[in-house]
Short mmCIF file of C-alpha atoms in Angstrom, two decimals:
data_model
loop_
_atom_site.label_atom_id
_atom_site.label_comp_id
_atom_site.label_asym_id
_atom_site.label_seq_id
_atom_site.Cartn_x
_atom_site.Cartn_y
_atom_site.Cartn_z
CA MET A 1 -7.37 32.70 -7.09
CA LYS A 2 -8.16 33.16 -10.60
CA ALA A 3 -6.04 36.52 -10.62
CA HIS A 4 -2.80 33.96 -9.23
CA TRP A 5 -3.36 31.53 -11.93
CA GLN A 6 -3.38 33.99 -14.45
CA LYS A 7 -0.47 35.53 -13.76
CA LEU A 8 1.23 31.86 -13.14
CA ALA A 9 0.16 31.19 -16.88
CA GLU A 10 1.51 34.65 -18.00
CA LYS A 11 4.84 33.69 -16.53
CA PHE A 12 5.01 30.41 -18.20
CA SER A 13 4.06 31.79 -21.46
CA ASN A 14 6.81 34.01 -21.17
CA LEU A 15 9.35 31.35 -20.88
CA SER A 16 11.41 29.63 -23.72
CA ALA A 17 10.40 26.87 -25.23
CA ARG A 18 13.28 24.98 -23.37
CA GLU A 19 12.28 26.41 -20.34
CA LYS A 20 8.87 25.00 -20.86
CA TRP A 21 10.35 21.57 -21.83
CA LEU A 22 12.22 21.37 -18.49
CA MET A 23 9.22 22.41 -16.12
CA THR A 24 7.09 20.42 -18.07
CA LEU A 25 9.34 17.31 -17.63
CA CYS A 26 9.84 18.30 -13.89
CA ALA A 27 6.09 17.94 -13.39
CA LEU A 28 5.79 14.80 -15.24
CA VAL A 29 8.48 13.31 -13.12
CA LEU A 30 6.62 14.34 -9.87
CA ILE A 31 3.30 13.20 -11.12
CA GLY A 32 4.99 9.88 -11.67
CA LEU A 33 6.59 9.51 -8.22
CA GLY A 34 3.23 10.50 -6.53
CA MET A 35 1.55 7.58 -8.54
CA PHE A 36 4.75 5.14 -7.71
CA THR A 37 3.73 6.63 -3.61
CA LEU A 38 0.18 6.26 -3.85
CA LEU A 39 -0.65 2.94 -5.93
CA ILE A 40 2.51 1.18 -6.52
CA GLU A 41 4.93 1.42 -3.22
CA PRO A 42 2.02 0.10 -0.53
CA ALA A 43 1.34 -2.65 -2.98
CA LEU A 44 5.35 -3.87 -3.23
CA LYS A 45 5.50 -3.95 0.65
CA VAL A 46 2.42 -5.76 1.42
CA ASN A 47 3.63 -8.39 -1.33
CA GLN A 48 7.15 -8.70 0.23
CA SER A 49 5.68 -8.91 3.36
CA LEU A 50 3.26 -12.15 2.21
CA LYS A 51 6.45 -13.58 0.15
CA GLN A 52 8.38 -13.56 3.23
CA GLN A 53 5.75 -14.99 5.62
CA ILE A 54 5.18 -17.83 2.85
CA ALA A 55 8.81 -18.69 2.68
CA VAL A 56 8.85 -18.44 6.26
CA SER A 57 5.94 -21.10 6.26
CA GLN A 58 6.97 -23.39 3.37
CA GLN A 59 10.95 -23.47 5.64
CA ASN A 60 8.80 -24.64 8.91
CA SER A 61 6.78 -27.26 6.70
CA THR A 62 10.01 -28.64 5.09
CA ARG A 63 11.41 -29.02 8.68
CA LEU A 64 9.12 -30.64 10.07
CA GLU A 65 8.87 -33.23 7.48
CA ASN A 66 12.93 -33.75 8.58
CA GLU A 67 11.84 -34.01 11.69
CA ILE A 68 8.75 -36.67 11.30
CA LEU A 69 11.15 -38.88 8.91
CA ALA A 70 13.63 -39.14 12.02
CA ILE A 71 10.99 -39.94 14.47
CA THR A 72 9.61 -42.40 11.99
CA ALA A 73 13.20 -44.27 11.64
CA LYS A 74 13.41 -44.09 15.75
CA LEU A 75 9.81 -45.60 15.93
CA LYS A 76 11.01 -48.25 13.69
CA LYS A 77 13.97 -48.99 15.86
CA ASP A 78 12.75 -48.54 19.35
CA PRO A 79 8.99 -47.88 19.88
CA ASP A 80 8.60 -45.26 22.50
CA GLN A 81 5.46 -43.49 23.77
CA SER A 82 6.99 -40.03 23.87
CA ILE A 83 8.21 -40.88 20.87
CA ASN A 84 5.00 -41.31 19.46
CA ILE A 85 3.24 -38.64 20.79
CA GLU A 86 5.65 -35.76 19.41
CA TYR A 87 5.19 -37.78 16.41
CA LYS A 88 1.44 -37.00 15.90
CA ARG A 89 2.32 -33.28 17.17
CA LEU A 90 4.57 -32.90 14.32
CA LEU A 91 2.63 -34.49 12.01
CA LYS A 92 -0.49 -32.31 13.09
CA GLU A 93 1.66 -29.02 12.83
CA SER A 94 2.63 -30.12 9.25
CA GLN A 95 -0.83 -30.55 7.83
CA VAL A 96 -1.68 -27.35 9.20
CA LEU A 97 1.01 -25.32 7.67
CA SER A 98 0.07 -27.38 4.48
CA GLU A 99 -3.22 -26.37 4.72
CA LYS A 100 -2.70 -22.80 4.95
CA LEU A 101 -0.04 -22.60 2.14
CA SER A 102 -2.64 -24.40 0.09
CA LYS A 103 -5.09 -22.19 0.96
CA VAL A 104 -2.79 -18.82 -0.05
CA ILE A 105 -2.30 -20.88 -3.53
CA ASP A 106 -6.04 -21.43 -4.16
CA ASN A 107 -6.77 -17.63 -3.57
CA LEU A 108 -3.96 -16.60 -6.50
CA ILE A 109 -4.20 -16.79 -10.12
CA SER A 110 -3.05 -19.81 -11.73
CA PRO A 111 0.55 -19.14 -13.51
CA SER A 112 -0.67 -20.10 -16.89
CA GLN A 113 -3.16 -17.17 -16.46
CA MET A 114 -1.05 -14.33 -15.30
CA ALA A 115 0.16 -13.56 -19.08
CA LYS A 116 -2.93 -13.49 -20.65
CA LEU A 117 -4.34 -11.48 -17.78
CA LEU A 118 -1.97 -8.63 -18.67
CA GLU A 119 -2.16 -9.52 -22.45
CA ASP A 120 -6.30 -9.03 -22.09
CA VAL A 121 -6.52 -5.84 -19.74
CA LEU A 122 -3.92 -3.94 -22.56
CA ALA A 123 -5.94 -5.03 -25.47
CA GLY A 124 -8.75 -3.38 -23.52
CA SER A 125 -6.62 -0.27 -22.97
CA LYS A 126 -6.50 2.89 -25.53
CA GLY A 127 -3.26 4.83 -25.82
CA LEU A 128 -0.78 2.16 -25.23
CA HIS A 129 1.84 0.03 -27.45
CA LEU A 130 3.28 -3.43 -26.22
CA VAL A 131 6.93 -3.78 -26.40
CA SER A 132 7.19 -7.45 -24.99
CA LEU A 133 5.58 -9.33 -22.44
CA GLU A 134 7.38 -12.67 -21.48
CA SER A 135 6.86 -15.52 -18.77
CA LEU A 136 10.39 -15.83 -16.62
CA THR A 137 11.52 -18.91 -14.93
CA ALA A 138 10.01 -19.93 -12.02
CA GLU A 139 11.67 -19.39 -8.89
CA PRO A 140 11.62 -21.38 -5.35
CA ILE A 141 10.35 -19.06 -2.74
CA VAL A 142 13.41 -20.42 -0.86
CA SER A 143 17.04 -19.48 -1.37
CA GLY A 144 20.41 -20.97 -0.64
CA HIS A 145 21.23 -24.69 -0.70
CA GLU A 146 17.64 -25.70 0.44
CA ALA A 147 16.66 -24.30 -3.20
CA GLU A 148 18.97 -27.34 -4.78
CA SER A 149 16.85 -30.24 -3.51
CA TYR A 150 13.51 -27.77 -3.17
CA ALA A 151 9.95 -29.49 -4.20
CA GLY A 152 7.34 -27.16 -2.61
CA TYR A 153 5.91 -23.73 -4.06
CA TYR A 154 7.48 -21.60 -6.75
CA LEU A 155 7.20 -18.06 -7.97
CA HIS A 156 6.16 -17.72 -11.68
CA PRO A 157 7.02 -13.83 -12.78
CA VAL A 158 5.54 -12.17 -15.91
CA ARG A 159 7.81 -9.08 -17.51
CA LEU A 160 5.75 -6.55 -19.25
CA GLU A 161 7.06 -3.58 -21.24
CA LEU A 162 5.01 -0.62 -22.98
CA THR A 163 4.70 2.48 -23.74
CA GLY A 164 2.16 5.64 -24.08
CA ASN A 165 0.97 8.60 -22.22
CA TYR A 166 1.12 9.02 -18.54
CA PHE A 167 -2.82 8.90 -18.68
CA ALA A 168 -2.94 5.64 -20.43
CA VAL A 169 -0.27 3.93 -18.05
CA LEU A 170 -2.14 5.08 -15.07
CA ARG A 171 -5.95 3.64 -16.19
CA TYR A 172 -3.92 0.36 -17.32
CA LEU A 173 -2.49 0.15 -13.46
CA GLU A 174 -5.49 1.11 -11.99
CA THR A 175 -7.77 -1.54 -14.18
CA LEU A 176 -5.38 -4.20 -12.87
CA GLU A 177 -5.55 -2.96 -9.53
CA SER A 178 -9.42 -3.42 -9.66
CA LEU A 179 -9.35 -7.06 -11.26
CA PRO A 180 -11.19 -9.73 -8.87
CA VAL A 181 -8.10 -11.99 -9.19
CA ASN A 182 -5.09 -12.18 -6.72
CA TYR A 183 -1.27 -11.54 -7.57
CA TYR A 184 1.71 -10.10 -6.39
CA TRP A 185 3.63 -6.95 -7.67
CA ARG A 186 7.53 -7.58 -7.94
CA SER A 187 8.72 -4.20 -9.40
CA PHE A 188 7.97 -0.98 -11.44
CA ASN A 189 9.74 0.94 -13.53
CA TYR A 190 8.43 4.20 -15.11
CA GLN A 191 10.28 6.76 -17.22
CA VAL A 192 9.70 9.53 -19.81
CA ASP A 193 11.66 8.60 -22.94
CA ASP A 194 10.18 11.46 -25.35
CA TYR A 195 7.12 13.43 -24.02
CA PRO A 196 4.52 12.64 -23.75
CA ARG A 197 5.56 9.35 -24.61
CA ALA A 198 6.46 7.29 -21.54
CA ARG A 199 8.05 3.68 -21.04
CA LEU A 200 6.70 1.25 -18.25
CA ILE A 201 8.42 -1.70 -17.44
CA LEU A 202 6.46 -4.13 -14.58
CA GLU A 203 7.11 -7.55 -13.16
CA VAL A 204 4.10 -9.31 -11.32
CA TYR A 205 4.15 -13.04 -10.20
CA THR A 206 1.83 -15.57 -8.98
CA LEU A 207 2.60 -18.77 -7.22
CA GLY A 208 2.53 -22.62 -8.24
CA THR A 209 3.26 -26.45 -7.38
CA ARG A 210 5.10 -26.68 -10.51
CA GLN A 211 8.88 -25.40 -11.80
CA GLU A 212 8.05 -25.54 -15.20
CA PHE A 213 8.31 -22.61 -17.16
CA ILE A 214 4.97 -21.19 -18.01
CA SER A 215 4.73 -19.87 -21.85
CA GLY A 216 3.00 -16.54 -22.02
#
C-alpha cells in the first residue's frame, strides 16, 4: 500500500503546475459535493418536509376558522342541535391544530436571535471572513391569494455570506449543526473562488407569528 501511494505521489510531482492545479480543484469540488450530500442535503429535505406540514396545518386551521364563522352565523339565525354539535367538533379540531403549531414555534429559535446566533458562531471561528449578514423580509408560510389576508405564521430568513478555506467552512457548519437550538436550512451554495479560499452563501430561517422585519 505504501509503495502504491509513493508511486501516485511521484506521478503527481511529475505533473505540470497547471495539471496539479486542475487536479487539486477537482478534488476540492468532489469534497464540496461530498460535504453537501452528507451534511446539508438531508437537512434541507427534512426542513422542506416540515415546512410543508406546517403550511398544511395552517391552511387547515384557516379553513376550520372560516367554517366556524359560517356555523356561528347559522346558529344566530336558526339554532339547531346538529349544527351546534358540528360547531363544537370544528372548534375542538381548530384548538388541537393551534396547539400543534404553537409547539413547533416554541421549539424554534426566535427570529430576533437568528442573525445573532450566526454571527456569534462566526466570531468564535478561525479562518473565516464575513462578507455580509442580513435578515430578509418575512414571508407567510401560505402562498397565492391566501397570503394577501394572512395573519398566521411567517418565515424569517437570514442570509449569510462568508469566505475561508474548506476546513474552516466545514467546522463552522458542523458547529451550527451541533447547537442546542432549532431552525431550518433553506439553501446552501459553496464554491472555490481562488484556491484555497472558498465562498459560502447560506440561508437559514425560523418561524414567528409577526410579519415585521427583524433587523440583523
